[in-house]
Coordinates of C-alpha atoms in Angstrom, one line a residue:
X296 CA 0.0 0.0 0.0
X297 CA 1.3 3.5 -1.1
X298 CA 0.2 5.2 2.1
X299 CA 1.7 8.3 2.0
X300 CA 0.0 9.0 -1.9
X301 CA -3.6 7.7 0.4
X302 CA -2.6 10.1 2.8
X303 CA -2.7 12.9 0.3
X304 CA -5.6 12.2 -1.1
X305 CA -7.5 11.2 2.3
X306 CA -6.3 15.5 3.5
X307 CA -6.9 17.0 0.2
X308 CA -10.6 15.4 0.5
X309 CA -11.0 16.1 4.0
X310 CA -10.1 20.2 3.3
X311 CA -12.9 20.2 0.1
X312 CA -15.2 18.7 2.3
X313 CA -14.1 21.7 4.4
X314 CA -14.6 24.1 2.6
X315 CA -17.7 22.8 1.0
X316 CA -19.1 23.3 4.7
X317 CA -17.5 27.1 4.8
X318 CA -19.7 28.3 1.9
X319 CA -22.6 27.1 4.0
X320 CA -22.3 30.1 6.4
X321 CA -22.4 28.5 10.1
X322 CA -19.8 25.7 10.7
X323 CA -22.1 22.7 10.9
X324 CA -22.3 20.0 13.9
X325 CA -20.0 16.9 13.2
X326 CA -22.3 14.1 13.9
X327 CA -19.6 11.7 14.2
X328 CA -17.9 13.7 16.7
X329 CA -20.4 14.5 19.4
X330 CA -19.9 18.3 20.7
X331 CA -17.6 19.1 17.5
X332 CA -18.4 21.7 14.2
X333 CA -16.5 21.5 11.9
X334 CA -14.4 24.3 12.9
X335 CA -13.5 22.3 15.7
X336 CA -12.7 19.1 13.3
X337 CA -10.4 21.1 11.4
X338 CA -8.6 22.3 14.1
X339 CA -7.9 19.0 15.6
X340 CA -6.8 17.7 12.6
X341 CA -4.6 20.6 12.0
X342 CA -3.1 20.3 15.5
X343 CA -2.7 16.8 14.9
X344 CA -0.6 17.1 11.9
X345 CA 1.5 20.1 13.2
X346 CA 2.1 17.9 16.5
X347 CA 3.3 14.6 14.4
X348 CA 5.3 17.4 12.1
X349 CA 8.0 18.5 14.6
X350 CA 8.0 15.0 16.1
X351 CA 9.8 13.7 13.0
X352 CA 11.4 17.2 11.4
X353 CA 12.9 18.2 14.8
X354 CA 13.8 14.0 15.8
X355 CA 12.1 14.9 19.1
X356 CA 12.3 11.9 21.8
X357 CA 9.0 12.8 23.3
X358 CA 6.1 14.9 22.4
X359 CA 6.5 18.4 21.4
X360 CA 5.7 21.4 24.2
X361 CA 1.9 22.5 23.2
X362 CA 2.8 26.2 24.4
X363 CA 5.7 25.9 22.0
X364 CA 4.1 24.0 19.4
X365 CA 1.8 26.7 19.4
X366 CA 3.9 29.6 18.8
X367 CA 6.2 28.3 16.4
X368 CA 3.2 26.7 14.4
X369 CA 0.4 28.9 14.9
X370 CA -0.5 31.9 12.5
X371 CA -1.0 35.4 14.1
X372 CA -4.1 35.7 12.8
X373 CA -6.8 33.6 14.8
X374 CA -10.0 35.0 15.3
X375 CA -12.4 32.8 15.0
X376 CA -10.5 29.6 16.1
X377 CA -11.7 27.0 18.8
X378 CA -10.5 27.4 22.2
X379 CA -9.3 24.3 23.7
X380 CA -11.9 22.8 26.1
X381 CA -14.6 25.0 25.1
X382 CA -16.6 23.4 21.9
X383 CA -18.6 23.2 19.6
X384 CA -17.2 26.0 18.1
X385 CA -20.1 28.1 16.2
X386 CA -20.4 30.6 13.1
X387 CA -17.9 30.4 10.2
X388 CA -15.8 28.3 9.8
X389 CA -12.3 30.7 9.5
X390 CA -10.5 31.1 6.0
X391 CA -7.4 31.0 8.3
X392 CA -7.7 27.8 9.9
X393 CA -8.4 26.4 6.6
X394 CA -5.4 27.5 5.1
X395 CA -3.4 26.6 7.8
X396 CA -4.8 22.7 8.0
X397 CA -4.0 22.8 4.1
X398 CA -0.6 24.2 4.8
X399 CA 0.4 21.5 7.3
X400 CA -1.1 18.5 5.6
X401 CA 1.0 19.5 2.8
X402 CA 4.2 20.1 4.6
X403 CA 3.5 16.5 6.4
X404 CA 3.1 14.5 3.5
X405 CA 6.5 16.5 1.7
X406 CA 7.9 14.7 5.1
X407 CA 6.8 11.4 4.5
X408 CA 8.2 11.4 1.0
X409 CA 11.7 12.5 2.3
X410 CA 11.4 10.1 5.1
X411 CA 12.0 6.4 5.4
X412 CA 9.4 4.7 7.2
X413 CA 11.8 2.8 9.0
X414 CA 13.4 5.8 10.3
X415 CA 13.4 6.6 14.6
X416 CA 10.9 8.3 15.8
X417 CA 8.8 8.8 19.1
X418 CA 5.5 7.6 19.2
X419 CA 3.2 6.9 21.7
X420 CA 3.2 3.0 21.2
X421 CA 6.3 0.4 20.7
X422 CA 6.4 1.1 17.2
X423 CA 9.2 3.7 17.4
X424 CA 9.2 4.6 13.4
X425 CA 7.7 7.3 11.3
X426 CA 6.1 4.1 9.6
X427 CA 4.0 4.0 12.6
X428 CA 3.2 8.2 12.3
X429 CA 2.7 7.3 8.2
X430 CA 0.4 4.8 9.1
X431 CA -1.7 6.2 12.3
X432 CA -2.3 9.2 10.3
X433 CA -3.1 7.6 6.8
X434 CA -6.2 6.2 8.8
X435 CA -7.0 9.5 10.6
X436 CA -6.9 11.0 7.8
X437 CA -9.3 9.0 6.4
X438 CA -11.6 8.3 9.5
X439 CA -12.0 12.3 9.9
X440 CA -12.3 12.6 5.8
X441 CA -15.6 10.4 6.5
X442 CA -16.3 12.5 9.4
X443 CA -16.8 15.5 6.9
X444 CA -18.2 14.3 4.6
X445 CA -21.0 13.2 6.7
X446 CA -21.7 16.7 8.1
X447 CA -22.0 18.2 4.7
X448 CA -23.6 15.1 2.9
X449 CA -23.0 11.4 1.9
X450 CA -19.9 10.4 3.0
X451 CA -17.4 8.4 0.3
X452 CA -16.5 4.7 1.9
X453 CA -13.1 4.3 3.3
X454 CA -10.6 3.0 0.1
X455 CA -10.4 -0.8 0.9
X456 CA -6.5 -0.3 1.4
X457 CA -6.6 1.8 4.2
X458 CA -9.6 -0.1 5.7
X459 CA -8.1 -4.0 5.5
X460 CA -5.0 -2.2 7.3
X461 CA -7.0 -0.2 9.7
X462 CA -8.9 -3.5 10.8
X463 CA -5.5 -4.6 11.5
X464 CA -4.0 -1.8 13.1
X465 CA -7.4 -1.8 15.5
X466 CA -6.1 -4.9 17.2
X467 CA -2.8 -4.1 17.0
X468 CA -2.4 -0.8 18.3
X469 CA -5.5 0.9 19.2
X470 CA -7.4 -1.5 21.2
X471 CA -4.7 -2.1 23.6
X472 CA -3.7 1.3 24.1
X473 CA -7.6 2.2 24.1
X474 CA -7.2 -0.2 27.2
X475 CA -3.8 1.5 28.6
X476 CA -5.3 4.6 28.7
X477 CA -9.1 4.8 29.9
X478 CA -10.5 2.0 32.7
X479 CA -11.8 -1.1 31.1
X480 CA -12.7 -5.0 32.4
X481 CA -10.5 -7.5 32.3
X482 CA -11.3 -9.6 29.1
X483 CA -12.5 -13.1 29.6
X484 CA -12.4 -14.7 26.6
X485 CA -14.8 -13.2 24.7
X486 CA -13.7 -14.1 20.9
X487 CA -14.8 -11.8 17.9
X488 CA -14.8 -12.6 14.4
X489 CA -14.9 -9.8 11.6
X490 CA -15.6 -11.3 8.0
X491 CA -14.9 -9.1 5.0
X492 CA -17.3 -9.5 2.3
X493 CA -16.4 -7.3 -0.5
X494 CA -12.9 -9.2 -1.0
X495 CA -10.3 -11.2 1.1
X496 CA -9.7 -10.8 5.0
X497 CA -10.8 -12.4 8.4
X498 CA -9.7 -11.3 12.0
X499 CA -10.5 -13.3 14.9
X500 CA -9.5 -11.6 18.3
X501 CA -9.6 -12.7 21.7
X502 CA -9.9 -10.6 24.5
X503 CA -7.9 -12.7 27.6
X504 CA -7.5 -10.8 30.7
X505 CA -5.1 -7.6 30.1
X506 CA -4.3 -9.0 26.7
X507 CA -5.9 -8.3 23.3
X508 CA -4.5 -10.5 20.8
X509 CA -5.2 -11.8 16.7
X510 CA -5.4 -15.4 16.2
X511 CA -8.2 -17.8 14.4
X512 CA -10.8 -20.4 15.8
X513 CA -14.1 -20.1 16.5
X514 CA -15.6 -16.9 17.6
X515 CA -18.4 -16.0 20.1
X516 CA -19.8 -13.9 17.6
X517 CA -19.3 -12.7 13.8
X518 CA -19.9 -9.1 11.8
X519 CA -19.7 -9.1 8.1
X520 CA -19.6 -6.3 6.1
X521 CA -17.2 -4.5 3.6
X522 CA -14.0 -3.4 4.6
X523 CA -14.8 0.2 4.4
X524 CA -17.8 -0.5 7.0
X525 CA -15.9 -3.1 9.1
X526 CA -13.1 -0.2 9.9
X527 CA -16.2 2.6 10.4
X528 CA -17.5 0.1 13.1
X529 CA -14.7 -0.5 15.0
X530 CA -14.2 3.3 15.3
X531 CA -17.4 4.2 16.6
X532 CA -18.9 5.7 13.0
X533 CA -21.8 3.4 12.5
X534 CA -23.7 0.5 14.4
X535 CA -23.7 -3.1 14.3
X536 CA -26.9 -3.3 13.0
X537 CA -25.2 -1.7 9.6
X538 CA -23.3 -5.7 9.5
X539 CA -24.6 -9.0 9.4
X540 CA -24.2 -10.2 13.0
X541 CA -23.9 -13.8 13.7
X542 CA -24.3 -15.6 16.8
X543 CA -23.9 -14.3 21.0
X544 CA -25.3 -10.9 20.6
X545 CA -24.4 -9.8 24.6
X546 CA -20.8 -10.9 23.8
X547 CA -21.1 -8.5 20.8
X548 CA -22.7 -6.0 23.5
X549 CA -19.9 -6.4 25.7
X550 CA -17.5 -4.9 23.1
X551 CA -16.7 -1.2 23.2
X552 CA -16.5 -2.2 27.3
X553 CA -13.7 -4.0 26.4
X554 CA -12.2 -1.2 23.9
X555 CA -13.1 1.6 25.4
X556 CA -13.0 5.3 23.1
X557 CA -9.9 7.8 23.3

């Protein structure tokens, strides 16, 4: 998978779906992202790609300074702009803060090209590469591309790439770190199957104590749906009910206990 090229496109997307939104007068609400606009989506995004951007340009070995971050990255010019811990953010979305999402998507992605993925970096997981930061933000990018798009009309499915890997990348990095970081119970054994049906791919994963881990076997329950909806589940974007769900439905209801959100 070319993921820094799906990358690109995933941002450039995500800022005409933007904009799309500007034209409308009043930053609509995010329905994906309780308590967000759109404003407030862009400027999380924008953040996000400025805070991954000094990680690997300045070979930090731990997160960048926000106060810092902020000075160095921000323009002078933000009127307009959410305040952190005070959203939804409400009236226009600013030309500003468009610009300056589009300005650091680009930058990032110039990055990525000049960078090899198996370069150091920090992360926040064990994967210490910018492979990891290539990858966590190819599937941001396209997670919060969907995002947009549904606050402004129908939202495009995820490419199957991104969303085979994202499956994936669920079990191997989100879920346990989902885990790390907010209180969840113990698993006991509850087994999950997720079935691909518009091409090749099956996960089985088993939820054992502290431990979250792929292997195969029988499963307590099974989804089945496309790739692009099988990724949107597992990130909180749509329902079960939008798969075909086979067998122990309260196992399937014990699930986001289990992986709990960010």
């Amino acid at each position: 998978m070319d993921a820094a090229a799906h990358f690109r496109q995933e941002a450039r997307a995500f800022h005409a779906a933007a904009r799309r939104a500007a034209k409308a007068g009043d930053a609509p609400p995010v329905p994906s992202c309780p308590e967000w606009t759109m404003t407030d989506l862009v400027f999380h995004l924008a953040g996000v790609h400025r805070f991954v951007l000094a990680i690997i340009r300045d070979r930090l070995d731990g997160p960048p300074d926000p106060a810092e971050l902020a000075k160095a990255e921000l323009p002078a010019d933000t009127e307009g702009w959410p305040v952190p811990g005070r959203t939804p953010t409400h009236g226009p979305i600013p030309p500003t803060l468009l610009d300056a999402f589009q300005e650091g998507a680009e930058r990032l992605e110039t990055l990525f090209k000049e960078r090899s993925p198996g370069d150091p970096a920090w992360t926040w997981s064990q994967d210490h590469t910018v492979g990891f930061w290539l990858r966590m933000q190819t599937i941001e990018a396209a997670v919060h591309r969907w995002d947009a798009e549904n606050a402004v009309g129908d939202p495009g499915p995820i490419h199957e790439e991104i969303a085979v890997d994202a499956v994936t990348q669920t079990f191997e990095v989100m879920a346990p770190a989902r885990r790390a970081w907010q209180p969840a119970p113990p698993g006991s054994g509850e087994r999950f199957r997720f079935v691909r049906t518009d091409g090749p791919g099956e996960w089985v994963v088993c939820f054992d104590g502290e431990h979250v881990r792929l292997d195969g076997g029988a499963a307590d329950v099974e989804l089945a749906g496309t790739a692009s909806d099988l990724m949107l589940f597992l990130w909180r974007r749509i329902p079960a009910d939008a798969l075909a769900v086979q067998g122990d439905k309260t196992v399937l209801d014990r699930y986001f206990d289990l992986v709990p959100p960010i």
